[in-house]
Short mmCIF file of C-alpha atoms in Angstrom, two decimals:
data_model
loop_
_atom_site.label_atom_id
_atom_site.label_comp_id
_atom_site.label_asym_id
_atom_site.label_seq_id
_atom_site.Cartn_x
_atom_site.Cartn_y
_atom_site.Cartn_z
CA UNK A 1 74.10 -40.59 -70.75
CA UNK A 2 75.09 -42.67 -67.74
CA UNK A 3 75.08 -39.63 -65.45
CA UNK A 4 71.37 -39.21 -66.10
CA UNK A 5 70.50 -42.86 -65.57
CA UNK A 6 72.22 -42.71 -62.18
CA UNK A 7 69.53 -40.24 -61.11
CA UNK A 8 66.90 -42.96 -61.47
CA UNK A 9 66.56 -46.30 -59.70
CA UNK A 10 69.30 -46.44 -56.98
CA UNK A 11 69.64 -50.25 -57.07
CA UNK A 12 69.35 -50.80 -60.85
CA UNK A 13 69.98 -47.53 -62.75
CA UNK A 14 70.64 -49.25 -66.08
CA UNK A 15 67.76 -51.73 -66.09
CA UNK A 16 65.39 -49.04 -64.83
CA UNK A 17 66.79 -46.04 -66.71
CA UNK A 18 63.21 -44.95 -67.41
CA UNK A 19 62.79 -44.20 -63.69
CA UNK A 20 63.40 -40.46 -63.85
CA UNK A 21 61.29 -37.74 -62.23
CA UNK A 22 57.63 -37.99 -63.33
CA UNK A 23 56.78 -39.85 -66.51
CA UNK A 24 53.67 -40.64 -68.55
CA UNK A 25 53.65 -43.98 -70.36
CA UNK A 26 52.03 -47.42 -70.58
CA UNK A 27 53.52 -50.88 -70.88
CA UNK A 28 51.07 -52.24 -73.48
CA UNK A 29 49.34 -50.15 -76.15
CA UNK A 30 48.18 -52.56 -78.86
CA UNK A 31 51.08 -54.72 -77.73
CA UNK A 32 53.68 -51.92 -77.94
CA UNK A 33 55.75 -51.16 -74.82
CA UNK A 34 55.95 -47.42 -74.12
CA UNK A 35 56.93 -47.84 -70.45
CA UNK A 36 60.64 -48.51 -70.89
CA UNK A 37 63.20 -46.53 -72.88
CA UNK A 38 65.33 -49.31 -74.33
CA UNK A 39 65.81 -49.94 -78.05
CA UNK A 40 62.80 -51.46 -79.81
CA UNK A 41 60.14 -49.93 -77.57
CA UNK A 42 57.58 -47.32 -78.53
CA UNK A 43 58.31 -43.59 -78.33
CA UNK A 44 56.15 -40.66 -77.24
CA UNK A 45 57.28 -37.96 -79.66
CA UNK A 46 56.55 -34.29 -79.03
CA UNK A 47 54.76 -32.59 -81.94
CA UNK A 48 54.02 -29.00 -80.91
CA UNK A 49 53.13 -26.58 -78.13
CA UNK A 50 49.53 -25.37 -78.39
CA UNK A 51 49.22 -22.97 -75.47
CA UNK A 52 51.34 -21.45 -72.72
CA UNK A 53 50.28 -19.26 -69.82
CA UNK A 54 52.28 -17.81 -66.95
CA UNK A 55 50.83 -16.03 -63.93
CA UNK A 56 51.83 -14.97 -60.44
CA UNK A 57 50.55 -18.16 -58.80
CA UNK A 58 50.36 -20.70 -61.64
CA UNK A 59 51.76 -21.57 -65.05
CA UNK A 60 50.61 -24.13 -67.61
CA UNK A 61 51.69 -25.53 -70.94
CA UNK A 62 49.62 -27.57 -73.43
CA UNK A 63 51.28 -29.83 -75.98
CA UNK A 64 50.51 -32.51 -78.55
CA UNK A 65 52.50 -35.76 -78.58
CA UNK A 66 52.41 -38.82 -80.85
CA UNK A 67 52.60 -42.32 -79.33
CA UNK A 68 54.61 -44.02 -82.06
CA UNK A 69 55.54 -47.71 -82.37
CA UNK A 70 59.09 -48.86 -83.10
CA UNK A 71 57.86 -49.47 -86.68
CA UNK A 72 56.86 -45.80 -87.01
CA UNK A 73 53.07 -46.18 -86.74
CA UNK A 74 51.25 -43.53 -84.70
CA UNK A 75 48.85 -45.30 -82.33
CA UNK A 76 47.67 -42.37 -80.23
CA UNK A 77 47.51 -38.61 -80.38
CA UNK A 78 48.04 -37.20 -76.91
CA UNK A 79 46.89 -33.79 -75.74
CA UNK A 80 48.77 -32.98 -72.52
CA UNK A 81 48.37 -30.01 -70.20
CA UNK A 82 50.80 -29.53 -67.31
CA UNK A 83 49.90 -26.94 -64.68
CA UNK A 84 52.21 -25.89 -61.83
CA UNK A 85 50.56 -24.06 -58.94
CA UNK A 86 52.48 -22.23 -56.22
CA UNK A 87 51.08 -22.93 -52.73
CA UNK A 88 51.83 -21.48 -49.30
CA UNK A 89 55.10 -22.28 -47.49
CA UNK A 90 56.92 -23.04 -50.74
CA UNK A 91 54.76 -26.07 -51.52
CA UNK A 92 53.62 -26.96 -55.06
CA UNK A 93 50.77 -28.67 -56.87
CA UNK A 94 51.53 -30.21 -60.24
CA UNK A 95 48.43 -31.17 -62.26
CA UNK A 96 48.71 -33.36 -65.36
CA UNK A 97 45.75 -33.55 -67.75
CA UNK A 98 45.77 -36.11 -70.57
CA UNK A 99 43.48 -36.77 -73.52
CA UNK A 100 44.52 -39.84 -75.53
CA UNK A 101 42.83 -40.27 -78.91
CA UNK A 102 43.38 -43.33 -81.13
CA UNK A 103 44.85 -42.55 -84.53
CA UNK A 104 42.75 -45.38 -85.97
CA UNK A 105 39.32 -46.52 -84.87
CA UNK A 106 40.42 -47.90 -81.48
CA UNK A 107 43.37 -48.72 -79.25
CA UNK A 108 43.60 -51.23 -76.40
CA UNK A 109 45.61 -50.60 -73.24
CA UNK A 110 46.60 -54.09 -72.14
CA UNK A 111 46.39 -55.62 -68.67
CA UNK A 112 49.48 -54.39 -66.78
CA UNK A 113 50.39 -52.55 -63.55
CA UNK A 114 52.65 -50.14 -65.47
CA UNK A 115 50.90 -46.97 -66.65
CA UNK A 116 49.81 -44.26 -66.98
CA UNK A 117 51.96 -42.29 -64.51
CA UNK A 118 55.13 -43.01 -62.55
CA UNK A 119 56.96 -40.96 -59.92
CA UNK A 120 60.57 -41.53 -58.89
CA UNK A 121 61.32 -40.17 -55.42
CA UNK A 122 64.69 -38.85 -54.25
CA UNK A 123 66.97 -41.63 -52.97
CA UNK A 124 66.84 -40.32 -49.39
CA UNK A 125 63.03 -40.64 -49.35
CA UNK A 126 62.90 -44.28 -50.47
CA UNK A 127 62.10 -46.75 -47.68
CA UNK A 128 65.10 -48.96 -48.45
CA UNK A 129 67.65 -46.24 -49.16
CA UNK A 130 66.57 -43.35 -46.96
CA UNK A 131 64.06 -44.39 -44.33
CA UNK A 132 60.95 -42.85 -45.89
CA UNK A 133 57.36 -43.90 -45.36
CA UNK A 134 54.47 -44.77 -47.70
CA UNK A 135 50.81 -44.20 -46.78
CA UNK A 136 47.51 -44.12 -48.65
CA UNK A 137 44.07 -42.58 -48.33
CA UNK A 138 42.72 -45.73 -46.70
CA UNK A 139 45.11 -45.44 -43.74
CA UNK A 140 47.41 -48.24 -44.91
CA UNK A 141 51.16 -47.98 -44.35
CA UNK A 142 54.13 -49.45 -46.30
CA UNK A 143 54.38 -51.44 -49.52
CA UNK A 144 52.80 -54.78 -48.49
CA UNK A 145 49.61 -53.00 -47.41
CA UNK A 146 49.42 -50.52 -50.32
CA UNK A 147 50.82 -52.46 -53.29
CA UNK A 148 48.07 -53.09 -55.88
CA UNK A 149 45.42 -51.70 -53.54
CA UNK A 150 42.78 -49.12 -54.50
CA UNK A 151 43.03 -45.62 -53.05
CA UNK A 152 42.28 -41.98 -53.78
CA UNK A 153 45.91 -41.05 -53.21
CA UNK A 154 49.29 -42.40 -52.10
CA UNK A 155 51.87 -40.34 -50.22
CA UNK A 156 55.62 -41.02 -50.24
CA UNK A 157 57.53 -38.90 -47.70
CA UNK A 158 60.91 -38.92 -45.99
CA UNK A 159 64.14 -37.05 -45.26
CA UNK A 160 65.40 -34.77 -48.02
CA UNK A 161 68.25 -33.39 -45.85
CA UNK A 162 69.48 -34.43 -42.38
CA UNK A 163 67.27 -31.68 -40.92
CA UNK A 164 64.18 -31.68 -43.15
CA UNK A 165 61.56 -34.05 -44.55
CA UNK A 166 59.42 -33.59 -47.65
CA UNK A 167 57.13 -35.69 -49.78
CA UNK A 168 54.85 -36.09 -52.77
CA UNK A 169 51.22 -37.18 -52.76
CA UNK A 170 50.10 -38.78 -56.04
CA UNK A 171 46.38 -38.05 -56.42
CA UNK A 172 43.81 -39.77 -58.61
CA UNK A 173 40.96 -37.54 -59.83
CA UNK A 174 37.42 -38.90 -59.30
CA UNK A 175 36.60 -38.33 -62.99
CA UNK A 176 39.25 -40.88 -64.03
CA UNK A 177 37.71 -44.05 -65.49
CA UNK A 178 39.01 -46.47 -62.84
CA UNK A 179 38.77 -44.24 -59.76
CA UNK A 180 39.72 -45.05 -57.05
CA UNK A 181 42.68 -46.43 -58.94
CA UNK A 182 45.11 -49.21 -58.04
CA UNK A 183 48.60 -48.07 -57.06
CA UNK A 184 51.90 -49.79 -57.81
CA UNK A 185 54.22 -48.69 -55.00
CA UNK A 186 57.64 -49.97 -53.99
CA UNK A 187 59.94 -49.55 -50.99
CA UNK A 188 62.77 -48.83 -53.45
CA UNK A 189 61.46 -45.31 -54.01
CA UNK A 190 58.82 -45.12 -56.71
CA UNK A 191 55.07 -45.10 -57.07
CA UNK A 192 52.56 -45.05 -59.90
CA UNK A 193 48.89 -45.46 -60.64
CA UNK A 194 47.74 -48.52 -62.59
CA UNK A 195 45.08 -47.80 -65.19
CA UNK A 196 44.68 -51.42 -66.32
CA UNK A 197 45.89 -53.62 -63.47
CA UNK A 198 43.03 -56.13 -63.61
CA UNK A 199 41.73 -55.89 -67.16
CA UNK A 200 42.49 -54.23 -70.50
CA UNK A 201 40.78 -51.02 -71.59
CA UNK A 202 39.78 -50.18 -75.16
CA UNK A 203 39.31 -46.56 -76.18
CA UNK A 204 37.85 -45.29 -79.44
CA UNK A 205 37.83 -42.12 -81.48
CA UNK A 206 34.36 -41.28 -80.17
CA UNK A 207 35.28 -42.22 -76.57
CA UNK A 208 38.94 -41.31 -76.04
CA UNK A 209 40.75 -41.65 -72.70
CA UNK A 210 40.64 -38.59 -70.41
CA UNK A 211 42.51 -38.58 -67.10
CA UNK A 212 43.77 -36.07 -64.54
CA UNK A 213 46.49 -36.64 -61.94
CA UNK A 214 47.75 -34.36 -59.19
CA UNK A 215 51.10 -34.31 -57.43
CA UNK A 216 51.12 -32.42 -54.15
CA UNK A 217 54.74 -31.55 -53.27
CA UNK A 218 54.78 -30.76 -49.56
CA UNK A 219 56.92 -30.03 -46.54
CA UNK A 220 57.23 -32.45 -43.64
CA UNK A 221 55.46 -35.73 -42.90
CA UNK A 222 51.85 -34.59 -43.03
CA UNK A 223 48.95 -36.16 -41.19
CA UNK A 224 46.41 -38.08 -43.26
CA UNK A 225 43.63 -35.50 -42.62
CA UNK A 226 45.87 -32.72 -43.95
CA UNK A 227 46.53 -34.65 -47.15
CA UNK A 228 42.85 -35.54 -47.50
CA UNK A 229 41.95 -31.83 -47.42
CA UNK A 230 44.33 -31.23 -50.34
CA UNK A 231 42.89 -34.21 -52.24
CA UNK A 232 39.35 -32.88 -51.78
CA UNK A 233 40.44 -29.51 -53.20
CA UNK A 234 41.96 -31.31 -56.18
CA UNK A 235 38.90 -33.56 -56.59
CA UNK A 236 36.63 -30.53 -56.93
CA UNK A 237 38.60 -29.09 -59.84
CA UNK A 238 36.75 -29.39 -63.18
CA UNK A 239 38.43 -30.99 -66.16
CA UNK A 240 39.56 -28.34 -68.64
CA UNK A 241 39.06 -28.72 -72.38
CA UNK A 242 42.29 -30.01 -73.91
CA UNK A 243 41.38 -29.77 -77.59
CA UNK A 244 41.32 -26.35 -79.20
CA UNK A 245 37.89 -25.63 -80.74
CA UNK A 246 38.03 -25.40 -84.49
CA UNK A 247 36.88 -22.21 -86.17
CA UNK A 248 33.42 -22.43 -87.71
CA UNK A 249 33.85 -19.33 -89.83
CA UNK A 250 33.77 -19.82 -93.57
CA UNK A 251 34.88 -17.66 -96.42
CA UNK A 252 32.12 -15.65 -98.12
CA UNK A 253 33.71 -16.19 -101.50
CA UNK A 254 32.69 -19.38 -103.32
#
């Protein structure tokens, strides 16, 4: 509906209706566009929930999704685990783990700045619409100095109310194949990491794509050393297994 698209890109809500919250996608998977949500593009279709856990300080959910072309062909099977951790002072850490396995022998992610993850900030935090600020792990500030540059993380912070500022740090895990990744960041209020900015990437059944991203949702405009401490904590986290082990037990009756 139009009310939902108005929550996305403040300057072009219809042309950028896919700009909502946090999304996983890619602009070119064997030539199929999964980045946008218009008619004729690919669809990431949920298949089932594998696991769910809920604790006092963290909750996670594991699902299987099918990356399906507009012709109905499944190109990728995606295993996704989303973990939400409660931090001190009402802050949050959202961790997204992905395992992307080709349905056939191989799949190529084409050369593009769009994918695998995008984050749409609140309108008041955008540089153009709310006076926010963009910084990265290398000490660079604002879009011209961060756009298509490599970094361990990018932080987008600004006013969320007249009296308070908040922000999100998008973190790239060191186990990701193109770490430190390139970031696509705009003054109009969104940021994303670019898996294949400079060259395509082919993944196979025997060597699928495994990535981990972190989103640190924090209070205030933090100093770079404070954010770096959080990134180092995230960087030390091991990658969990995303595929359920198959039972090796066999029936005794033959």
